[in-house]
Coordinates of C-alpha atoms and ligand atoms in Angstrom, one line a residue:
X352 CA 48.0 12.0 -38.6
X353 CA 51.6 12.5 -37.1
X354 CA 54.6 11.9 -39.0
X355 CA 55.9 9.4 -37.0
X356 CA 54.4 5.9 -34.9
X357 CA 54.8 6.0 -31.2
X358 CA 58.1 3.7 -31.7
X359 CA 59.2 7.3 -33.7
X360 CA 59.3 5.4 -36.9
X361 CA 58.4 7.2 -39.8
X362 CA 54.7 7.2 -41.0
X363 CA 55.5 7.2 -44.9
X364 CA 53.1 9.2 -47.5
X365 CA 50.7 7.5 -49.9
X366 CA 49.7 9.6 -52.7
X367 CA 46.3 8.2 -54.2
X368 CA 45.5 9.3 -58.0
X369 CA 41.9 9.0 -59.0
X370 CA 38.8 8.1 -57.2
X371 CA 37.6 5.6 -59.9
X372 CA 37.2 1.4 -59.5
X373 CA 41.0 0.9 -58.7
X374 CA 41.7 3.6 -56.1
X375 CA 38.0 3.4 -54.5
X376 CA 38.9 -0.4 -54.3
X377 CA 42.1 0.5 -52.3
X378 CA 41.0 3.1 -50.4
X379 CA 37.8 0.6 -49.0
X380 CA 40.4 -1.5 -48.0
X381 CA 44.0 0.0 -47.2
X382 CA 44.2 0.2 -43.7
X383 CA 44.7 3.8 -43.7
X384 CA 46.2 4.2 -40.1
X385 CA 49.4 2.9 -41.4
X386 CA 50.3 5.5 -43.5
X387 CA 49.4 9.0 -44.2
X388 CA 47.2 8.8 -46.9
X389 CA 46.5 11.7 -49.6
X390 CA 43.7 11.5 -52.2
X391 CA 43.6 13.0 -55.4
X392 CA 41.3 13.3 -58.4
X393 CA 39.1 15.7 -60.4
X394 CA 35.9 13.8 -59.3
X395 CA 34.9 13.9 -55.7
X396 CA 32.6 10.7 -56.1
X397 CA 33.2 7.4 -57.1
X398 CA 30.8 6.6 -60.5
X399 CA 29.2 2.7 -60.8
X400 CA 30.3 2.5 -64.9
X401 CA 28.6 -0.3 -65.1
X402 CA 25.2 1.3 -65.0
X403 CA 26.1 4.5 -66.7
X404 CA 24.7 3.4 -70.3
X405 CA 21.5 3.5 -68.3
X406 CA 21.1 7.2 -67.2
X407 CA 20.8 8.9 -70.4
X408 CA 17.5 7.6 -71.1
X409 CA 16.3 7.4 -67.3
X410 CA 16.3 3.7 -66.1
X411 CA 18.8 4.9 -63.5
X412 CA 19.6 8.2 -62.2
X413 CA 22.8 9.5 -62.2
X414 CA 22.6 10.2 -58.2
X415 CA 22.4 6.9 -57.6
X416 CA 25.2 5.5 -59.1
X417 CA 27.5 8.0 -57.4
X418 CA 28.9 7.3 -54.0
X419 CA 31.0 10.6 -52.5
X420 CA 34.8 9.7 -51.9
X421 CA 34.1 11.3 -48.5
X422 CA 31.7 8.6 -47.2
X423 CA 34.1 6.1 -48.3
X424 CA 37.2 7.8 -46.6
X425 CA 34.8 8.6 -43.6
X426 CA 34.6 4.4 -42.5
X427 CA 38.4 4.5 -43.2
X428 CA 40.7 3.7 -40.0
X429 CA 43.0 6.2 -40.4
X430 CA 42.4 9.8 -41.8
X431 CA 42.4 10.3 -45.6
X432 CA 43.4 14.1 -47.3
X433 CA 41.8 14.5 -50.3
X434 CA 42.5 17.3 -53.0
X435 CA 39.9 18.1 -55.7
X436 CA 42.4 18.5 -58.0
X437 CA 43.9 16.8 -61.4
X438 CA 47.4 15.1 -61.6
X439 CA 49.4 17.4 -63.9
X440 CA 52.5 16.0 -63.8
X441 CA 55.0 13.0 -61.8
X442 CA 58.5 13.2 -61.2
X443 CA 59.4 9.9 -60.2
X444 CA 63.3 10.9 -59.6
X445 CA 62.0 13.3 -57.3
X446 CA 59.1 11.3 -56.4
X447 CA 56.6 14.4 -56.3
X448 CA 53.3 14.8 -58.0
X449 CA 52.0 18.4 -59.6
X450 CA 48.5 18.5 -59.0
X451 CA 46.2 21.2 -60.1
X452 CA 42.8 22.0 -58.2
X453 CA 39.8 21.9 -60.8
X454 CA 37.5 23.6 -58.4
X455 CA 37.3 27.7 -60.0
X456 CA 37.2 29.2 -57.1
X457 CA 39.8 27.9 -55.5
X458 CA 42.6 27.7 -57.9
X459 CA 46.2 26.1 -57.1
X460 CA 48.8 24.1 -57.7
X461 CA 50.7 22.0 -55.7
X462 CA 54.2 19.7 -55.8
X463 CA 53.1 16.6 -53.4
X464 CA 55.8 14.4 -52.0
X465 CA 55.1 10.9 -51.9
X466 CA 57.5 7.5 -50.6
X467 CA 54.4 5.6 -52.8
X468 CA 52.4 6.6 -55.8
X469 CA 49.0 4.8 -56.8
X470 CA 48.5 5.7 -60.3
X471 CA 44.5 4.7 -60.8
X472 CA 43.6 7.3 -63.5
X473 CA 42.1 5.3 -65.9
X474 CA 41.7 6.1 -69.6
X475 CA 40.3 8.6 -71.9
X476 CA 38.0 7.9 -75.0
X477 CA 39.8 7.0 -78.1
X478 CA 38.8 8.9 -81.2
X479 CA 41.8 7.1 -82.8
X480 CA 41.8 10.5 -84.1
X481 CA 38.7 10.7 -86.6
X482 CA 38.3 14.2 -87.8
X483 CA 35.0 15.9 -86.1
X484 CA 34.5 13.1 -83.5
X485 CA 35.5 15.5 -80.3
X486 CA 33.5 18.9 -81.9
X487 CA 30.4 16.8 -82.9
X488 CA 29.6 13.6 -81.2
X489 CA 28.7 12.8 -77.3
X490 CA 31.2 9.9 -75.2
X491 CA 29.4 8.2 -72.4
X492 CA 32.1 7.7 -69.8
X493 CA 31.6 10.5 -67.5
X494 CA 27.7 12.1 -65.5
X495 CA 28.3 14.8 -67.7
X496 CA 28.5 12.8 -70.6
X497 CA 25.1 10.8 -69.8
X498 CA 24.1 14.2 -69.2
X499 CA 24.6 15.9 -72.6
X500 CA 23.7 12.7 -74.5
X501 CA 20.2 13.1 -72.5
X502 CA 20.0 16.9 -73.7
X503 CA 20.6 16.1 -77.0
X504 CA 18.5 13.3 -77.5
X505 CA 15.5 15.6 -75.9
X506 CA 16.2 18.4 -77.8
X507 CA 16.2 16.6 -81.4
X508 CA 12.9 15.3 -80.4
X509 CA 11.4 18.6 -79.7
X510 CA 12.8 19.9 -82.8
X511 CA 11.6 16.9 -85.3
X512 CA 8.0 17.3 -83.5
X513 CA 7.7 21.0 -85.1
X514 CA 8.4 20.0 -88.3
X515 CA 6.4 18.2 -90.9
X516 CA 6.6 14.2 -91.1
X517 CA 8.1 14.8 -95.2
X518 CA 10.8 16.8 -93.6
X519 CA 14.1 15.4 -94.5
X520 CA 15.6 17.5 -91.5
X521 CA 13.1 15.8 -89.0
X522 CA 14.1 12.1 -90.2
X523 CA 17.8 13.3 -89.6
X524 CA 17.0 14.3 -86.2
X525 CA 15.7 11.5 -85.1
X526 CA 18.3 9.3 -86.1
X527 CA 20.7 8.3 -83.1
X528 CA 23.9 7.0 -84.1
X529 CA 25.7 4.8 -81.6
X530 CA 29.8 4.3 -83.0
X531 CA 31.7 1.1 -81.8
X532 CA 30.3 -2.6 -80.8
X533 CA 31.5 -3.1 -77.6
X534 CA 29.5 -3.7 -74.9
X535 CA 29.3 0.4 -73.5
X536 CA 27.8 0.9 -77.5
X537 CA 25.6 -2.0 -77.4
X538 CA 24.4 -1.4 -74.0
X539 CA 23.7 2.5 -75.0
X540 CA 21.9 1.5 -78.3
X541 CA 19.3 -1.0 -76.4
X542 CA 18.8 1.2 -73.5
X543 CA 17.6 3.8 -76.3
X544 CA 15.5 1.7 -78.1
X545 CA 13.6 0.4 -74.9
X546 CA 13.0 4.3 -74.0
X547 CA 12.5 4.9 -77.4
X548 CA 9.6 1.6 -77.9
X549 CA 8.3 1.6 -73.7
X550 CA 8.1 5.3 -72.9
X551 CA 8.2 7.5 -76.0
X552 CA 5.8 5.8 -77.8
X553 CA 3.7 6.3 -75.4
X554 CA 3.5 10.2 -75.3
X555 CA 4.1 10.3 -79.0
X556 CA 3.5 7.6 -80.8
X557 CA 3.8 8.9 -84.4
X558 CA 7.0 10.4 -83.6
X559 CA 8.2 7.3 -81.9
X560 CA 8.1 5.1 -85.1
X561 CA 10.3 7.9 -86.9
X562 CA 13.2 7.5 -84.6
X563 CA 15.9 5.4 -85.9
X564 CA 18.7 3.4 -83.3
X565 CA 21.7 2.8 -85.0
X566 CA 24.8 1.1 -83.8
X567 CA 28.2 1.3 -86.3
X568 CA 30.5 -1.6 -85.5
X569 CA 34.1 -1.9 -87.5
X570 CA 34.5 -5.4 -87.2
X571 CA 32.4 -7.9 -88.7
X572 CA 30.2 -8.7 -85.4
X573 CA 29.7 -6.8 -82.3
X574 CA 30.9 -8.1 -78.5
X575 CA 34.1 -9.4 -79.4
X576 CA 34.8 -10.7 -76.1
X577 CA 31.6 -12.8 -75.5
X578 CA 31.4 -16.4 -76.9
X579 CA 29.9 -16.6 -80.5
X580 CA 26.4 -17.9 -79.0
X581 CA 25.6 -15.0 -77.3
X582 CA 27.0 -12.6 -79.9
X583 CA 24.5 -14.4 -82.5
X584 CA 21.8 -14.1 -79.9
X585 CA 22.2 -10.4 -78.9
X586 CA 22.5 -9.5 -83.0
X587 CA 19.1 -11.5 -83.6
X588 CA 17.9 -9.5 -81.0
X589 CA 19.0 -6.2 -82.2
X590 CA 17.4 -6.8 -85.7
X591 CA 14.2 -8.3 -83.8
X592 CA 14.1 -4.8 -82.3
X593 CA 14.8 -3.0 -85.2
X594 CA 18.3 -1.7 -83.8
X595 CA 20.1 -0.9 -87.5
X596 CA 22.9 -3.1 -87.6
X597 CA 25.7 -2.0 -89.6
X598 CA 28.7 -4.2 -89.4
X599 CA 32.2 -4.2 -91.1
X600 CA 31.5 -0.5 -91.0
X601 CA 34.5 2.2 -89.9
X602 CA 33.6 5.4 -89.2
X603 CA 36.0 7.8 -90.9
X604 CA 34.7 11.3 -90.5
X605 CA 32.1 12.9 -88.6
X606 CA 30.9 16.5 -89.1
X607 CA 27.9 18.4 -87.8
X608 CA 24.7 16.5 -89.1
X609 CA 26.6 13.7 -91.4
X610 CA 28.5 10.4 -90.8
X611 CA 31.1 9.3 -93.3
X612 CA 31.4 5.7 -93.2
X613 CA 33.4 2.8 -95.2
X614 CA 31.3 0.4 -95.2
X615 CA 32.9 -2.9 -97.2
X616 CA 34.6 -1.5 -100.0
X617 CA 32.4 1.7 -100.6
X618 CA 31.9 5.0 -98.6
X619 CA 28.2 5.9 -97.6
X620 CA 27.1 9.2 -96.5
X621 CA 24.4 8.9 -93.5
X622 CA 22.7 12.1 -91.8
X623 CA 22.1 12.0 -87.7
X624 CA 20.4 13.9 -85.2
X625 CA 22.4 12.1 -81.8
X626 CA 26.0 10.7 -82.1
X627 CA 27.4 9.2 -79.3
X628 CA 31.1 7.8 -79.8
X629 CA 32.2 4.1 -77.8
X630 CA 35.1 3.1 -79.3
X631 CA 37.3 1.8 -76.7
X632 CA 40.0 4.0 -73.9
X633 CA 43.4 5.7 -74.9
X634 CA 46.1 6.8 -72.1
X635 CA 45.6 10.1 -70.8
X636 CA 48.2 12.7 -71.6
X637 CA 49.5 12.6 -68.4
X638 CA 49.7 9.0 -68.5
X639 CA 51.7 9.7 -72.1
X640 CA 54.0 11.9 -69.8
X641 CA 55.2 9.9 -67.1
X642 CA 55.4 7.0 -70.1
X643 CA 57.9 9.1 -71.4
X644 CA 60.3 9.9 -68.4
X645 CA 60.5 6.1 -67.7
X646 CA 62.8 4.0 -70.6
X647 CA 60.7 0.5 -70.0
X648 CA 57.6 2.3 -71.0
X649 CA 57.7 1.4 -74.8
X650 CA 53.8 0.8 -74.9
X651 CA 51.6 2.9 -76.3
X652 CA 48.2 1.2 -75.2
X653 CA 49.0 2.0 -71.4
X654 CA 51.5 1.8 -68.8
X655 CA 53.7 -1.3 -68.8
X656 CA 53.2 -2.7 -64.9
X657 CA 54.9 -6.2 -63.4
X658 CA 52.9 -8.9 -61.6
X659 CA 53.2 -6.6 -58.4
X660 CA 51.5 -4.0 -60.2
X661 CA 54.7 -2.0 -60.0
X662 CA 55.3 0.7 -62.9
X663 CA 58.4 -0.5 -64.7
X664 CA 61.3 1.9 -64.3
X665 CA 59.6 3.4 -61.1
X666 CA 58.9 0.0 -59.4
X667 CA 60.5 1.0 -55.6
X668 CA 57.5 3.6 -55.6
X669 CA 55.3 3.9 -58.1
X670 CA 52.0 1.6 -58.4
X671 CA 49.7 1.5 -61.1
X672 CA 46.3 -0.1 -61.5
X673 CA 43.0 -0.2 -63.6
X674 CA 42.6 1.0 -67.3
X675 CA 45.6 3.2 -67.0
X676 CA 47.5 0.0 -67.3
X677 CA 48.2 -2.7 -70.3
X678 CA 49.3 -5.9 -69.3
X679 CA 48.7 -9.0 -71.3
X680 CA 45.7 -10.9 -70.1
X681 CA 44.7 -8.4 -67.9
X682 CA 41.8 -6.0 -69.9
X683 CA 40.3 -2.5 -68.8
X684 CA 37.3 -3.5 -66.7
X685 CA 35.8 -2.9 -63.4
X686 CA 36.4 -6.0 -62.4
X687 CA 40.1 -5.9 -62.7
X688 CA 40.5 -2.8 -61.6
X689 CA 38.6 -3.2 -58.1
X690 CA 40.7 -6.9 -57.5
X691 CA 43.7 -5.1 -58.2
X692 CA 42.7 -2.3 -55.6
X693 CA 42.0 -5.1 -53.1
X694 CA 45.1 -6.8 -53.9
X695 CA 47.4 -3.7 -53.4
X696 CA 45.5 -2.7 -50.1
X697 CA 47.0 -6.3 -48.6
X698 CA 50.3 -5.7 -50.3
X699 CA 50.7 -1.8 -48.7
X700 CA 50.0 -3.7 -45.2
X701 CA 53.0 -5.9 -45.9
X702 CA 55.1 -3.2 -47.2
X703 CA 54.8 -1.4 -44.1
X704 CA 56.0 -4.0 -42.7
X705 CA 58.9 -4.6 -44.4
X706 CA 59.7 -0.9 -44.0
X707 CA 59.2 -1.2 -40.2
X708 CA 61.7 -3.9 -40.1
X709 CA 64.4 -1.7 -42.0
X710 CA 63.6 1.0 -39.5
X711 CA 64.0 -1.6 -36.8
X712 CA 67.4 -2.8 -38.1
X713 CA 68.6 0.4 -38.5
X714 CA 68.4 1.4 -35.1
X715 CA 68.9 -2.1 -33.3
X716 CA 72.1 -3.0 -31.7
X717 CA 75.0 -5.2 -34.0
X718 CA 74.0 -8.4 -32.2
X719 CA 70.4 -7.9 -33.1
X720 CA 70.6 -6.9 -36.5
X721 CA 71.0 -10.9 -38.2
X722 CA 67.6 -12.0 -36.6
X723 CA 65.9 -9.2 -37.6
X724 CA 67.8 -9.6 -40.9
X725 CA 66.2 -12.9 -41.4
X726 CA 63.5 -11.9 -40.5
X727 CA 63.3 -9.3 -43.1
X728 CA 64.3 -11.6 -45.8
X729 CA 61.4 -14.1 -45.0
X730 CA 59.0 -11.1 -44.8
X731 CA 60.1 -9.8 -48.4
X732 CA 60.1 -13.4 -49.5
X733 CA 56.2 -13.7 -48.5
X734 CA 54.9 -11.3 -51.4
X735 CA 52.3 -12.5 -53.1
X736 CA 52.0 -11.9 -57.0
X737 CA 48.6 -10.1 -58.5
X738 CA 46.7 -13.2 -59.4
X739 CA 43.4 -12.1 -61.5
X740 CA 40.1 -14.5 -60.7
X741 CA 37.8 -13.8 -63.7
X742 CA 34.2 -14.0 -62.7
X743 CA 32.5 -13.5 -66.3
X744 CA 31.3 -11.0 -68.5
X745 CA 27.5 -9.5 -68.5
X746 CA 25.6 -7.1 -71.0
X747 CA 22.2 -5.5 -71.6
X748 CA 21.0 -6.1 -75.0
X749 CA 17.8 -4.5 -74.7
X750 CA 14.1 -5.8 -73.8
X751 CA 15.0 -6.7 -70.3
X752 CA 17.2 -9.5 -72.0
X753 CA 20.6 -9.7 -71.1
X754 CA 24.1 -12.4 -71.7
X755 CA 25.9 -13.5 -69.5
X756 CA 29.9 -15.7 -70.1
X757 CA 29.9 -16.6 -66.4
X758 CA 32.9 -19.3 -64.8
X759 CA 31.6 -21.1 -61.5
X760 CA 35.3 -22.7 -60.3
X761 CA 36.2 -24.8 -63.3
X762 CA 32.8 -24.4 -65.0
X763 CA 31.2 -21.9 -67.6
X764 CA 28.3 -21.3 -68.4
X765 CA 26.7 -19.4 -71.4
X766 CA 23.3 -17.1 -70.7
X767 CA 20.7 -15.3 -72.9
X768 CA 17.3 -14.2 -72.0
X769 CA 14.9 -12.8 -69.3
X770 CA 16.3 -14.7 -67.0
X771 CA 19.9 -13.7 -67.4
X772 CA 18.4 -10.1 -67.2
X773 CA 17.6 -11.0 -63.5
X774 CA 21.1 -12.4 -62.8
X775 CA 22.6 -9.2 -64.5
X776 CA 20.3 -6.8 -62.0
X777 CA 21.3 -9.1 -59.2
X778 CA 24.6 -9.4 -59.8
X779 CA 24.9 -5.5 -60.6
X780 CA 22.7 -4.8 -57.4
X781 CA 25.7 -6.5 -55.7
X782 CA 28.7 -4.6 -56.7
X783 CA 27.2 -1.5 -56.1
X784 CA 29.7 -0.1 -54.1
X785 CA 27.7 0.8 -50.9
X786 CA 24.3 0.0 -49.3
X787 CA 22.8 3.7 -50.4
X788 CA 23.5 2.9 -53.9
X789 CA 21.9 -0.5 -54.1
X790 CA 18.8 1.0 -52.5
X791 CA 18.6 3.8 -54.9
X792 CA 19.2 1.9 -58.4
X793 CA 16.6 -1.2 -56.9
X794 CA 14.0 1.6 -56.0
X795 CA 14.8 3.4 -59.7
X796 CA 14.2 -0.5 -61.4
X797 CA 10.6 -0.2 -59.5
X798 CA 9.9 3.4 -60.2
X799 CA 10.3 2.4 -64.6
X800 CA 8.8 -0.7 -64.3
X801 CA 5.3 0.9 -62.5
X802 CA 6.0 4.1 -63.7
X803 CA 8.3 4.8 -66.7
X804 CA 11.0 6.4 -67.1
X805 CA 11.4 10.1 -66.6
X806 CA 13.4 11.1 -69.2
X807 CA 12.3 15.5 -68.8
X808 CA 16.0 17.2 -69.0
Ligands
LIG2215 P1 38.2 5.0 -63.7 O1 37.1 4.2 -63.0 O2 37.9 5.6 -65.0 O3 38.7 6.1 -62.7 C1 39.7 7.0 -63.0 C2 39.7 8.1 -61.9 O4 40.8 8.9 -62.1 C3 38.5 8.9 -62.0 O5 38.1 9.2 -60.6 C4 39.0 10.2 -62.6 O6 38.2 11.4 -62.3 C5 40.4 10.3 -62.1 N1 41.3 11.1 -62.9 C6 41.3 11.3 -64.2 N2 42.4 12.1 -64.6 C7 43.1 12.3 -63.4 C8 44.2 13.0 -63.1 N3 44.9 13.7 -64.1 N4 44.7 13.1 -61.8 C9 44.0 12.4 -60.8 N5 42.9 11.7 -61.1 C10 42.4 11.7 -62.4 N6 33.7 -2.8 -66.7 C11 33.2 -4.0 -66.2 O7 33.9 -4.8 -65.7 N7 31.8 -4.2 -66.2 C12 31.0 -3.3 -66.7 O8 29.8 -3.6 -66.8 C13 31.5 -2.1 -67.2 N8 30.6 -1.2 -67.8 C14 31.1 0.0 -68.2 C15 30.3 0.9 -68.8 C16 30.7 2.1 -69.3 C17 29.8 3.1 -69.9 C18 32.1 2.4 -69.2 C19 32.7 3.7 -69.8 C20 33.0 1.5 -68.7 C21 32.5 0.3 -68.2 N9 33.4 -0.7 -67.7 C22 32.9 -1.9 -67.2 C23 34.8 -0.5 -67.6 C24 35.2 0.1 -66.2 O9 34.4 1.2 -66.0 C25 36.6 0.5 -66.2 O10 37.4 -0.5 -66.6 C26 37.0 1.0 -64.8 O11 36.3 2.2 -64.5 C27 38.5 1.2 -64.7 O12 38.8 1.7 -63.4 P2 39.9 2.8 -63.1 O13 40.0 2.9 -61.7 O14 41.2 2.3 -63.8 O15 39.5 4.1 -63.9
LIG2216 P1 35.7 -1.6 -76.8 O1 37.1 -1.3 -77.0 O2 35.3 -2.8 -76.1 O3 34.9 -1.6 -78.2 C1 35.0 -0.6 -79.1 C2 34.5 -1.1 -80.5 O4 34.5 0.0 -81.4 C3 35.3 -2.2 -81.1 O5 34.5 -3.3 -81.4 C4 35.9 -1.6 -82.3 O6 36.0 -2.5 -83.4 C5 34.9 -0.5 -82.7 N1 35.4 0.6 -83.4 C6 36.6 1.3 -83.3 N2 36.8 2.3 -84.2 C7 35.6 2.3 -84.9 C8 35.2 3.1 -86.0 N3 35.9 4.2 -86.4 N4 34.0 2.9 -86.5 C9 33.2 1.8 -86.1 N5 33.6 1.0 -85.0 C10 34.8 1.3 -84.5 O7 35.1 -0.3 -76.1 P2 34.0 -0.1 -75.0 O8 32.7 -0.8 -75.3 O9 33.9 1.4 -74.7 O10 34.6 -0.8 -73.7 C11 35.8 -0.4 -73.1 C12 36.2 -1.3 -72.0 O11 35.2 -1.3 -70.9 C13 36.3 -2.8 -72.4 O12 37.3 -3.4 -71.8 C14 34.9 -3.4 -72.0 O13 35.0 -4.8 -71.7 C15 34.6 -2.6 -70.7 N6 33.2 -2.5 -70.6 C16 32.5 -3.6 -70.1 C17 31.1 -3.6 -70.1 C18 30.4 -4.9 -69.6 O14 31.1 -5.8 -69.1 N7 29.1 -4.9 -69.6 C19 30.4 -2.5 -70.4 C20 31.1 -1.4 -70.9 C21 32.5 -1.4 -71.0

């Protein structure tokens, strides 16, 4: 696109970071002719989190959660640059960005100049730095996570199945150890114990009845954020379903077959075959960075934003939205980070313009200038603040049962059951970010419920 409008007023820069629920939110709905618009993130594709905790195991598959940042760009008005590439570094004196391609054979790096900034890098895994965590166990935030926790899972079954039931080594392998009780661990834990009691023990039922689902939980119940009901319900379920329960129990250390584990007042040893680690998000270092050049940004949990989702210290240019972000009230899910993507798409619309007007006033002629002056201030008077609408919270528990904490308008409404399974597909099947995607994961439902899953690595 050209530098400039056909009025010769400047076409100003957006720098995008991250293709995740926040900047795939904007991007759908910036109206991209406005400004030139530049893309960046390690991950070509936006990923549906939401659905991840199922791929491991094969209820969904991994392409079909995945929608290329290309075809979204693609029904974009205006043209959309994107890099491949990781955020290293921002200046925002200088109001650059460092970015580094990821891509091997292609290396670079690159100082981007931007008049706007959309920070959307979301969070890392926390280890809240438990010795062994990072060399040992599996995260489930990322395809290749899903993927390696599906190799692993496969490959300790193999392995138990050549050795002898009495074999100590074959119980620890088929124990799969599932660290924090939020809803990505309690999710992960019941999608394995449906492969493990639908599909598995089909194929080998001995084995089957070996394998152990455990879920480790600090606090004293799982699901903090749902109401008590449903937290009752879905730990009734999980000891139903044999899921081991253990509660007011910190993981401390983690080494190559052993969990170390305060549990109450005493420390128990327990061996495992599959670890998989879900105890919350932490700021990425280059989040810690940019916290660090900016004297407002005194949090450690994420970047300190205002109720225009403007960084503090940086708020003339610098936006930032999703789980890179702590503000009070506002928590890191999906559903925040998409409305604030939405939200910032209408307020970049506005911005340009109030930066029209400027350009207007600065090249209109002294008796002009006070009515556009006014007209300016009535303009910049018009922003809107973020206002968040929470729609509820939904989780898997396992046996095609699900909860739901739902608000209709003033209303809310507590689920549990089969049916609340169906309102979690359907309400899943509609945030799917495009058509493709809600064909594929509605055609991978059908293909378990006739078929299975296909869990082959
Ligand atoms: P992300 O979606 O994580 O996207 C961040 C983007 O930034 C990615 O594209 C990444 O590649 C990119 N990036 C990373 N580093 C850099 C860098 N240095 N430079 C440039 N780009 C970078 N929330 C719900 O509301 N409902 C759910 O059911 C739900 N289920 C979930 C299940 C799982 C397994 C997980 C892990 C999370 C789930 N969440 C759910 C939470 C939800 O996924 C997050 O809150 C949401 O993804 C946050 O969006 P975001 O845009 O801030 O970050
Ligand atoms: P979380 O922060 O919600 O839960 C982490 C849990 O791990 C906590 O209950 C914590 O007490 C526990 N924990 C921490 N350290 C521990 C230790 N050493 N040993 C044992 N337990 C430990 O993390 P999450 O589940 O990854 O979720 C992250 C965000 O994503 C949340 O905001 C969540 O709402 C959102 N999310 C939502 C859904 C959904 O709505 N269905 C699904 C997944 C994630």
């Amino acid at each position: 696109q050209s530098a400039t409008f056909a009025d010769g007023s400047p076409r100003k820069t957006i720098v995008i970071l991250g293709s995740g629920w926040g900047s795939a939110s904007l991007l759908k709905n910036l109206d991209t002719s406005l400004y030139n618009v530049v893309l960046v993130s390690p991950r070509n594709y936006f990923l549906f989190t939401p659905l991840l905790p199922s791929t491991p195991v094969g209820t969904v598959e991994l392409k079909s959660i995945v929608e290329p940042i290309r075809s979204i760009a693609r029904r974009a008005p205006g043209e959309v640059h994107y890099y491949e590439a990781e955020a290293l570094d921002v200046d925002p004196q200088d109001k650059t960005v460092k970015i580094q391609s990821v891509n091997k054979d292609q290396e670079y790096t690159l100082d981007l100049k931007y008049d706007y900034l959309v920070y959307g890098v979301g969070a890392q895994p926390t280890t809240f730095n438990t010795p062994g965590v990072y060399e040992n166990a599996s995260f489930l935030k990322e395809i290749s996570d899903a993927q390696e926790i599906r190799v692993k899972i496969m490959t300790a079954i193999e392995k138990a199945a050549t050795l002898s039931p009495s074999d100590p080594e074959r119980q620890r392998l088929l124990t799969f150890v599932v660290v924090g009780g939020g809803p990505t661990g309690v999710e992960l834990a019941a999608e394995l114990k449906d492969y493990v009691d639908q599909d598995l023990k089909k194929w080998m039922p001995g084995l089957s009845k070996e394998i152990k689902v455990t879920l480790a939980e600090a606090l004293p119940n799982i699901l903090n954020m749902f109401d008590r009901s449903l937290v009752e319900y879905a730990q009734d379920l999980f000891k139903q379903e044999k899921i081991d329960l253990w509660l007011n129990t910190m993981v401390k250390s983690v080494d190559k077959t052993h969990i170390r584990a305060k549990c109450g007042d005493e420390m128990i040893e327990v061996p495992y075959g599959v670890l998989v680690w879900a105890t919350g998000n932490a700021p990425r270092d280059v989040t810690k960075n940019l916290m660090n050049k900016l004297e407002p940004q005194d949090s450690r949990r994420g970047l300190l934003i205002n109720e225009k989702l403007q960084l503090l210290g940086a708020e003339d240019s610098i936006f930032a939205i999703g789980d890179c972000t702590f503000y009070p009230g506002l928590f890191p899910t999906a559903q925040v980070a998409h409305q604030e993507g939405e939200y910032l798409a209408k307020a970049l619309k506005k911005i340009h313009g109030v930066d029209q007007l400027k350009w207007q006033i600065a090249q209109a002629a002294e008796e002009d200038k006070q009515m556009l002056e006014s007209r300016l201030d009535k303009l910049q008077g018009d922003f809107e603040h973020f206002k968040y609408n929470h729609m509820g919270a939904l989780a898997y528990i396992g046996k095609e049962k699900a909860i739901a904490d739902v608000s209709f308008g003033q209303s809310q409404y507590k689920l549990a059951g089969s049916f609340t399974f169906l309102f979690w597909k359907s309400a899943y099947l509609a945030m799917c970010l495009s058509f493709r995607n809600r064909v594929l994961v509605a055609m991978d439902w059908c293909k378990v419920y006739f078929l299975g899953r296909d869990s082959s690595v």
